[in-house]
XYZ file of C-alpha atoms in Angstrom:
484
model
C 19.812 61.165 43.666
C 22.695 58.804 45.366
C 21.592 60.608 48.808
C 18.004 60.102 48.185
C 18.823 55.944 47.139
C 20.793 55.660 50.416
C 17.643 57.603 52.550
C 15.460 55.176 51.068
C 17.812 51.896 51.422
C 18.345 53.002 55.256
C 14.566 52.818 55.842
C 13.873 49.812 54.218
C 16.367 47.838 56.027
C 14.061 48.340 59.007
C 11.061 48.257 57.951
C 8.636 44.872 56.998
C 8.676 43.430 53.568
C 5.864 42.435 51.946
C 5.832 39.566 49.853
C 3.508 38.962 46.601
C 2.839 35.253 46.893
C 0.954 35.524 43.051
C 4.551 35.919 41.478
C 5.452 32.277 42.784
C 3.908 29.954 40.392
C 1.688 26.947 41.751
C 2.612 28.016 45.187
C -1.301 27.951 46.241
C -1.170 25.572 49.038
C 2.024 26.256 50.939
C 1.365 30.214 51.930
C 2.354 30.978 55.338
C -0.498 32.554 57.696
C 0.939 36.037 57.218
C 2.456 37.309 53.605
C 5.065 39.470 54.973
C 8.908 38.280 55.755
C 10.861 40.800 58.035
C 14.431 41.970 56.515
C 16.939 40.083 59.102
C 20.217 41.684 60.335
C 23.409 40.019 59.819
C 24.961 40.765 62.815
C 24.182 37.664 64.916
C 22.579 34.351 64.355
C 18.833 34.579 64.761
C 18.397 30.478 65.012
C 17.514 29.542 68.901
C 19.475 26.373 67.710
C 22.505 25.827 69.777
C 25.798 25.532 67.369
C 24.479 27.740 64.525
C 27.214 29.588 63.873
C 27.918 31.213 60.487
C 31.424 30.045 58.572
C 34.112 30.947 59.195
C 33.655 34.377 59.479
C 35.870 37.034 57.938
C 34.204 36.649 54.937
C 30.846 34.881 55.572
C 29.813 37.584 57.959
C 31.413 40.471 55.307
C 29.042 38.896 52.865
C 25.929 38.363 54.619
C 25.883 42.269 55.592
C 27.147 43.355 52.109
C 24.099 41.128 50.877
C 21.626 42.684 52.836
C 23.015 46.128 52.007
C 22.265 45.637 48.400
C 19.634 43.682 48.115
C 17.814 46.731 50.605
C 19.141 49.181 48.062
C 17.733 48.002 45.504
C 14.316 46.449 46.580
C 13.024 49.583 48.619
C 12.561 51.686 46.092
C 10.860 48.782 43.461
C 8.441 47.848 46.230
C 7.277 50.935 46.383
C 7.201 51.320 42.971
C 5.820 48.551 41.753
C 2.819 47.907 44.487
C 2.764 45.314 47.047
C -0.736 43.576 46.016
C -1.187 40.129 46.678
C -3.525 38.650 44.041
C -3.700 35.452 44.511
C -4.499 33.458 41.296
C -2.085 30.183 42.573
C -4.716 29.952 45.061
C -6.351 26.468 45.321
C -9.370 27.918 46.925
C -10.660 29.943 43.860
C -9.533 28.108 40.322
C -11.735 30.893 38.758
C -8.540 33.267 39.505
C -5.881 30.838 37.596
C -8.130 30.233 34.694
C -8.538 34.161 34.580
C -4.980 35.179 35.357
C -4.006 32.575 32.700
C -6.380 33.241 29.701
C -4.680 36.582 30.111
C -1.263 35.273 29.787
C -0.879 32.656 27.203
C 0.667 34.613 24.580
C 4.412 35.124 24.026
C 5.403 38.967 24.946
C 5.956 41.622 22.929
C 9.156 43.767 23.711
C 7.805 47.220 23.864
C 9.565 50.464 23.869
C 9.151 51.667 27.234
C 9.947 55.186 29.268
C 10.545 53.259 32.393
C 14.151 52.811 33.017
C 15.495 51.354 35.940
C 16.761 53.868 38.832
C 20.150 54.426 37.920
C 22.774 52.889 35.040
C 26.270 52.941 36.171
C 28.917 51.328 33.241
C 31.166 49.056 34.491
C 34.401 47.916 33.006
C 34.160 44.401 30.875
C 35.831 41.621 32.960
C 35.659 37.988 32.493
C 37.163 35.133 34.764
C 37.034 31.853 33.098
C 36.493 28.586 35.839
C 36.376 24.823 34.562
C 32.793 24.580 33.398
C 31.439 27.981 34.630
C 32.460 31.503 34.072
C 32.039 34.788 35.502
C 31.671 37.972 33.519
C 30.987 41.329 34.527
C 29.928 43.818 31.774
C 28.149 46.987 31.091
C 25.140 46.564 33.459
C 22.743 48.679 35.726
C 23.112 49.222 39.550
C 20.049 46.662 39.868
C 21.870 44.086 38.233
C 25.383 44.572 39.945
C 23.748 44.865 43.114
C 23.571 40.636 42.775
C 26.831 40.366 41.928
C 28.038 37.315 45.180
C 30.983 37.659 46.898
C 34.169 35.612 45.815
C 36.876 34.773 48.286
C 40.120 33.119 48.041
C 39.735 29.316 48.051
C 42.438 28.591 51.173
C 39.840 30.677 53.493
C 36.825 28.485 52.633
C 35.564 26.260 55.173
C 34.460 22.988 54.560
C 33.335 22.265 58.142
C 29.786 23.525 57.617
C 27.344 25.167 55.149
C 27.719 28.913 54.518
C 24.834 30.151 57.116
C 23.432 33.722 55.883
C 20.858 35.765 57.810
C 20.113 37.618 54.441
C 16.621 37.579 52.428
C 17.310 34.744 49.843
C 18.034 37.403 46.481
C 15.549 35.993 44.400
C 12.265 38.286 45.767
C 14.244 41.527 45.417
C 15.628 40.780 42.164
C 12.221 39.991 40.950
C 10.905 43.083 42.193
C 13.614 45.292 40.823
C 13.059 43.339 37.212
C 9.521 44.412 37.267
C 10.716 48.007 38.221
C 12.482 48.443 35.072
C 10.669 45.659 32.693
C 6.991 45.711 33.614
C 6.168 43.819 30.101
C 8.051 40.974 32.017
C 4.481 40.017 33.575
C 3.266 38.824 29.813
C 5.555 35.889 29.842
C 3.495 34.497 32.683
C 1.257 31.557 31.987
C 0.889 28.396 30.952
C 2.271 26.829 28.341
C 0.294 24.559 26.198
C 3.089 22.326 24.399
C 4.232 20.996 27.550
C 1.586 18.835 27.971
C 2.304 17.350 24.151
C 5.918 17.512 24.944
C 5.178 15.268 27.803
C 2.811 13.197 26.470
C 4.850 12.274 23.779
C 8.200 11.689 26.071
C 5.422 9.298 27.948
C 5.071 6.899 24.941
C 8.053 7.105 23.585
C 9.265 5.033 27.189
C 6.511 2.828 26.846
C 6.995 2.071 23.355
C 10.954 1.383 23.870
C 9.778 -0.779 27.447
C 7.297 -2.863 25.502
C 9.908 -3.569 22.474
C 12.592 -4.853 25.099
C 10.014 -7.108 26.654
C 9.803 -8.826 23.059
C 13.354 -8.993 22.434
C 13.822 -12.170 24.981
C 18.005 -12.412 24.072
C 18.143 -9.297 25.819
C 18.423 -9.783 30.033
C 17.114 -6.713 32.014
C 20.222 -6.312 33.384
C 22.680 -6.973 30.084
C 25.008 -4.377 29.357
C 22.789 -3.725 25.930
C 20.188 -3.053 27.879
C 21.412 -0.994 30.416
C 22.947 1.475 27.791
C 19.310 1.561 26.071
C 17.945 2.399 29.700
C 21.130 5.185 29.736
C 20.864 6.369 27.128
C 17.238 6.743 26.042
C 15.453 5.756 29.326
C 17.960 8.209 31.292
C 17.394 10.978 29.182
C 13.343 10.927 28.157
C 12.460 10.200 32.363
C 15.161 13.493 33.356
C 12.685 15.428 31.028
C 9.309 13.554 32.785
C 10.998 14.694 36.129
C 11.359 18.308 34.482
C 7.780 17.920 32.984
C 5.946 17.282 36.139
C 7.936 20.447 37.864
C 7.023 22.540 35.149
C 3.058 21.402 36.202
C 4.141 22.082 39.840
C 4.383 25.299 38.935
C 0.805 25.016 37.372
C 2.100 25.775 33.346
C 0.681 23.115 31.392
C -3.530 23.557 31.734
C -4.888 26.661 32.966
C -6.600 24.805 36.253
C -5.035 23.724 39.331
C -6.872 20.015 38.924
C -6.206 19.630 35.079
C -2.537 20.164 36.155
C -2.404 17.913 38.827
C -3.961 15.276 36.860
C -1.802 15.427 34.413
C 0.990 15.425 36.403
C -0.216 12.141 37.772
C -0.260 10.660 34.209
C 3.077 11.287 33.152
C 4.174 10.197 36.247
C 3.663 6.749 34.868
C 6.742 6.836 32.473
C 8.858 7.311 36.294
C 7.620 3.277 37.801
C 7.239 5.546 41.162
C 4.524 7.802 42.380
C 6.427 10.806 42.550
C 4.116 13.839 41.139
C 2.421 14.943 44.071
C 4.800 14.259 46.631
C 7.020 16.487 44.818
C 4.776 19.264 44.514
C 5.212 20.803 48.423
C 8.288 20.071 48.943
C 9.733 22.147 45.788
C 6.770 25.354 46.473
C 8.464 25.351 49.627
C 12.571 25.388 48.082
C 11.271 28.575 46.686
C 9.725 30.390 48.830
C 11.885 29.458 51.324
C 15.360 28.813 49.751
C 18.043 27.775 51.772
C 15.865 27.731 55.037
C 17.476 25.022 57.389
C 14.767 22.473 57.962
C 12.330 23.286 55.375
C 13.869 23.476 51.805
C 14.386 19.902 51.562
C 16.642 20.227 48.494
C 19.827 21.315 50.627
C 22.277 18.541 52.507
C 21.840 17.208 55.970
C 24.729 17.820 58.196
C 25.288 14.313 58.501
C 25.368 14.114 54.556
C 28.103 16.956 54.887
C 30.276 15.131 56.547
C 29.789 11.775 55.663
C 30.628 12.231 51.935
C 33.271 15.000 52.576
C 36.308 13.126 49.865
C 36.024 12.243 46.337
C 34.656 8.798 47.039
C 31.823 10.181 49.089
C 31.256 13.090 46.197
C 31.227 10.355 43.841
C 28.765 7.872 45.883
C 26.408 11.238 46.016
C 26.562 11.939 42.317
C 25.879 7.859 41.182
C 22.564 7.807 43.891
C 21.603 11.248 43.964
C 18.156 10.055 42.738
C 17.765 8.346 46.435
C 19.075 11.038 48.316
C 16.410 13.427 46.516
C 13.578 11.207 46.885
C 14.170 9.827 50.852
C 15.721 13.441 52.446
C 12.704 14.845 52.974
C 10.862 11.818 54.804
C 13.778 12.018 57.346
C 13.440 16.290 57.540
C 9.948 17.565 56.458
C 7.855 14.511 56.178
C 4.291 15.522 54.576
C 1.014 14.910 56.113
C -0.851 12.578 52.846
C -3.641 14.033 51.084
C -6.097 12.563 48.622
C -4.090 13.454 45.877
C -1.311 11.264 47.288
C -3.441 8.391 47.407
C -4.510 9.015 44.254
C -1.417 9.227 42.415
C 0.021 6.157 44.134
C -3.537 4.200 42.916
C -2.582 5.251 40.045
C 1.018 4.066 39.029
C 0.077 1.224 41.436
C -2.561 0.181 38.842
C -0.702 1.005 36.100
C 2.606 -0.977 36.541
C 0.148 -4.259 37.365
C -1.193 -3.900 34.368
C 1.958 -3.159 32.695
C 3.424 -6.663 34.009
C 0.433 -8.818 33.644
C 0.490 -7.855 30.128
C 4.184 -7.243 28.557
C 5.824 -9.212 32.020
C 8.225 -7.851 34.226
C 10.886 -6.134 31.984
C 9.197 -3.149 30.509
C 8.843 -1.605 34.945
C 12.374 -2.621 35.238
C 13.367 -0.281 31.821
C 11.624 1.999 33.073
C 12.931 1.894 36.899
C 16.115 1.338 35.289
C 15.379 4.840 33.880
C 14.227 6.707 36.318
C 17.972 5.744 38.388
C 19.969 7.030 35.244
C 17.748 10.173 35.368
C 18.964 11.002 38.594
C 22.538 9.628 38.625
C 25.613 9.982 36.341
C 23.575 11.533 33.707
C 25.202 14.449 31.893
C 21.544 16.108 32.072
C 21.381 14.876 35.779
C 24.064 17.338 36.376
C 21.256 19.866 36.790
C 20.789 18.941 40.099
C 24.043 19.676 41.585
C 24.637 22.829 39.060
C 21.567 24.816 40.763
C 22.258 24.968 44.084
C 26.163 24.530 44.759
C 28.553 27.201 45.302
C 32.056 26.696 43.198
C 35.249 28.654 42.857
C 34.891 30.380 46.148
C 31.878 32.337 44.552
C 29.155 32.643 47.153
C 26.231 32.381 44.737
C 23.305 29.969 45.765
C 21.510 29.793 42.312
C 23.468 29.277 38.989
C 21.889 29.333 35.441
C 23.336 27.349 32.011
C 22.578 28.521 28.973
C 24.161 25.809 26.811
C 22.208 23.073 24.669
C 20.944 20.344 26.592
C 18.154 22.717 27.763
C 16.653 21.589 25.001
C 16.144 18.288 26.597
C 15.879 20.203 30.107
C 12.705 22.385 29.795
C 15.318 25.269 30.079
C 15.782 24.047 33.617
C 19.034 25.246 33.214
C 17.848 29.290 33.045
C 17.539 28.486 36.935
C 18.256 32.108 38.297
C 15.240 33.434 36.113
C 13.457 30.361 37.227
C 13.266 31.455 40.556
C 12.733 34.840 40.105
C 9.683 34.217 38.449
C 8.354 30.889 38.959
C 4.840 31.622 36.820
C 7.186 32.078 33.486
C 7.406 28.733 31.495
C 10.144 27.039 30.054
C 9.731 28.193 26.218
C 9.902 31.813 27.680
C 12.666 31.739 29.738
C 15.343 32.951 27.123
C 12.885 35.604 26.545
C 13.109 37.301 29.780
C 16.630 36.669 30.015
C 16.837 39.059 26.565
C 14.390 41.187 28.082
C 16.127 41.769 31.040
C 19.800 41.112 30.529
C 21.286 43.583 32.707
C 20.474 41.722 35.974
C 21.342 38.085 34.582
C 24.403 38.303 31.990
C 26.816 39.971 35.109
C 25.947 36.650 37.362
C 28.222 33.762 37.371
C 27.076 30.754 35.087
C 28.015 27.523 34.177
C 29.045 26.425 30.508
C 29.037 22.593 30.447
C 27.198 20.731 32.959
C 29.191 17.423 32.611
C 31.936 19.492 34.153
C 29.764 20.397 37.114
C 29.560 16.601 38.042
C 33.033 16.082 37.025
C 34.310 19.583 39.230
C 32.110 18.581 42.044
C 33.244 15.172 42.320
C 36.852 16.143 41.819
C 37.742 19.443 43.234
C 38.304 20.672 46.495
C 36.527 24.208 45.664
C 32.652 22.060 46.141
C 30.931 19.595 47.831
C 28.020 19.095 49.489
C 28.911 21.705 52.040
C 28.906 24.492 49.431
C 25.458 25.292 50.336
C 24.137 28.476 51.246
C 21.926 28.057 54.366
C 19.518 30.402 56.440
C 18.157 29.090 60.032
C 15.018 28.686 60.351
C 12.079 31.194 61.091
C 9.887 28.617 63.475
C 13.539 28.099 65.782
C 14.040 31.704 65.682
C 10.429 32.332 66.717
C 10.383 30.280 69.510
C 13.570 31.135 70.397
C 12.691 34.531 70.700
C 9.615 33.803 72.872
C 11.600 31.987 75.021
C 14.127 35.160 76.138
């Protein structure tokens, strides 16, 4: 069996990999020309760019080839298994396909008994390392879910002169593929949800109920310290979950049509003071299907952000305006050609905040700009943000899940790692497939508190916005290539 697993991993590490763009929910207008990504070797940098180097590399290169070793291991034989069709019901050409893929997946999933069981089960001894806000356990699980186990080195041989660069498939894809290997029933969770738009809806009036009731209490200055903490407090919190709303309808899960979505998306939108909605919606198809690409997943640090906020008080600056950094970083490295939904959605909240001040004045848009900053600063559910993405502890992990309480305010954004395996499962079933597949998510490191992330990040030396995991980019190594 082992010999067979090894044949099998040896092919596939040379061989195409074909990608099924239906499993990536909403992600019907970003699909590359071709649907296939080629397994890259580790070996060298494959970026034309001149510099790109990987860090530091005893380890980083150690990793990168361990990564691909595994992650081959375990995806050949699920691809195969599993089929490589490429429906494509996120396509925005044929909203026929959603509604029908949807209508088929609107119920919550029954956990059958099944014969399938994954490839091989290997116990493992039960160890736990306990970090400040995040902890690491290993316990009995299968090869698939080991074989996503990252790489943790000793903190005095991390570099903080550049990003970790990888020339390994982001893990995501193979993990999905192994997950539907062993838990097929796993495609029932997808779908859309219908209480998110009534979630939403209601998160919408409840900020335009509290902005109106300011404007009539006339002792109260916008910018009074009881005002601000009503703006923190309430304002901060509901607008985090209208940011989480409108990128659970990114991922098309609130209607069962691409437009309906959208629409709604532009609605909600209105509780932000910003149009936001639909300029959002490429740029975070793209973080998935591309994750860590330099130069296309807007969500990771410039360079110059890297080194500019290095120390604590650059850390600090990053955490208090994050909201800025978010919303302007991808003007400066992926800026969007407009589209009518664009124009529509800035109408839109243009319309609706003059109407909002002609009749209530000025001081219910500044509540709710005042909001929309808290959302995204020194927020203990803005923490999110920085608890996805960035590496701690010396554990070279790119995504990081939280399974603690405030993903009740969160839309389970915090079950991140399942998030991105499957994009098309919404947030009220995300515990589920963690249950129903716990063998490839309860070995990964996790954090407990996501206060402490902010407070970590700021504060220790093991993070910062350096601790990203980055891949260069396919176009540079295209042309690169054609150039030799």
């Amino acid at each position: 069996m082992l010999s067979q697993i090894a044949s099998r991993a040896g092919r596939a590490m040379n061989s195409t990999v074909h990608v099924d763009w239906s499993l990536y929910g909403g992600a019907e207008s970003t699909s590359p020309p071709s649907v296939c990504q080629s397994t890259q070797s580790s070996s060298k940098p494959s970026s034309g760019r001149p510099g790109l180097r990987s860090k530091v590399s005893a380890y980083s290169s150690t990793s990168s080839t361990s990564s691909s070793t595994r992650n081959s291991r375990s995806s050949s034989p699920v691809s195969s298994a599993v089929g490589d069709s490429s429906t494509s019901f996120t396509s925005d050409d044929d909203d026929s396909l959603v509604d029908q893929h949807n209508n088929k997946s609107t119920g919550t999933a029954q956990q059958d008994e099944l014969d399938d069981k994954p490839l091989l089960s290997v116990a493992a001894n039960d160890c736990t390392m306990m970090l400040s806000g995040s902890t690491v356990k290993q316990s009995i699980v299968t090869v698939d879910g080991k074989a996503w186990l990252p790489a943790i080195v000793p903190l005095d041989t991390q570099s903080t002169n550049d990003f970790l660069w990888m020339h390994t498939e982001e893990p995501h894809r193979s993990r999905r593929m192994a997950i539907l290997k062993a838990h097929p029933e796993v495609k029932r969770l997808m779908g859309y949800e219908p209480l998110t738009k009534y979630v939403s809806f209601g998160v919408l009036v409840l900020q335009l109920c509290v902005a109106i009731y300011l404007s009539q209490c006339t002792l109260l200055h916008p910018f009074s310290w009881q005002f601000l903490l009503v703006a923190y407090a309430i304002g901060g919190t509901a607008n985090q979950n209208t940011f989480l709303a409108i990128h659970e309808i990114t991922h098309n899960l609130a209607f069962r049509g691409l437009r309906a979505n959208r629409l709604w998306a532009i609605l909600v939108n209105a509780a932000i003071g910003v149009p936001y909605a639909m300029a959002f919606k490429p740029y975070h198809l793209e973080h998935h299907k591309y994750l860590g690409e330099d130069g296309t997943d807007t969500d990771l640090p410039t360079k110059f952000e890297s080194v500019v906020l290095r120390n604590v008080l650059g850390k600090a600056f990053f955490a208090t305006f994050q909201i800025f950094f978010y919303a302007l970083r991808p003007g400066f490295v992926r800026a969007q050609r407009p589209t009518i939904w664009h124009l529509l959605n800035i109408t839109f909240i243009l319309l609706f905040n003059t109407l909002l001040v002609r009749t209530f004045g000025w001081t219910p848009l500044i509540y709710l700009l005042e909001s929309s900053f808290f959302a995204g600063s020194l927020h203990p559910c803005a923490a999110h943000f920085i608890a996805e993405h960035y590496m701690f502890g010396g554990i070279q992990q790119e995504t990081w899940s939280y399974y603690g309480a405030l993903n009740i305010l969160a839309y389970n954004v915090g079950y991140h790692n399942e998030h991105h395996d499957f994009p098309s499962v919404p947030w009220t079933r995300l515990p589920q497939l963690r249950k129903i597949a716990p063998e490839f998510y309860d070995c990964l490191p996790r954090h407990t508190s996501w206060p402490m992330v902010t407070v970590r990040f700021i504060l220790g030396n093991d993070s910062g916005l350096w601790a990203r995991v980055k891949r260069p980019n396919r176009d540079a190594a295209r042309a690169a290539n054609k150039s030799r």
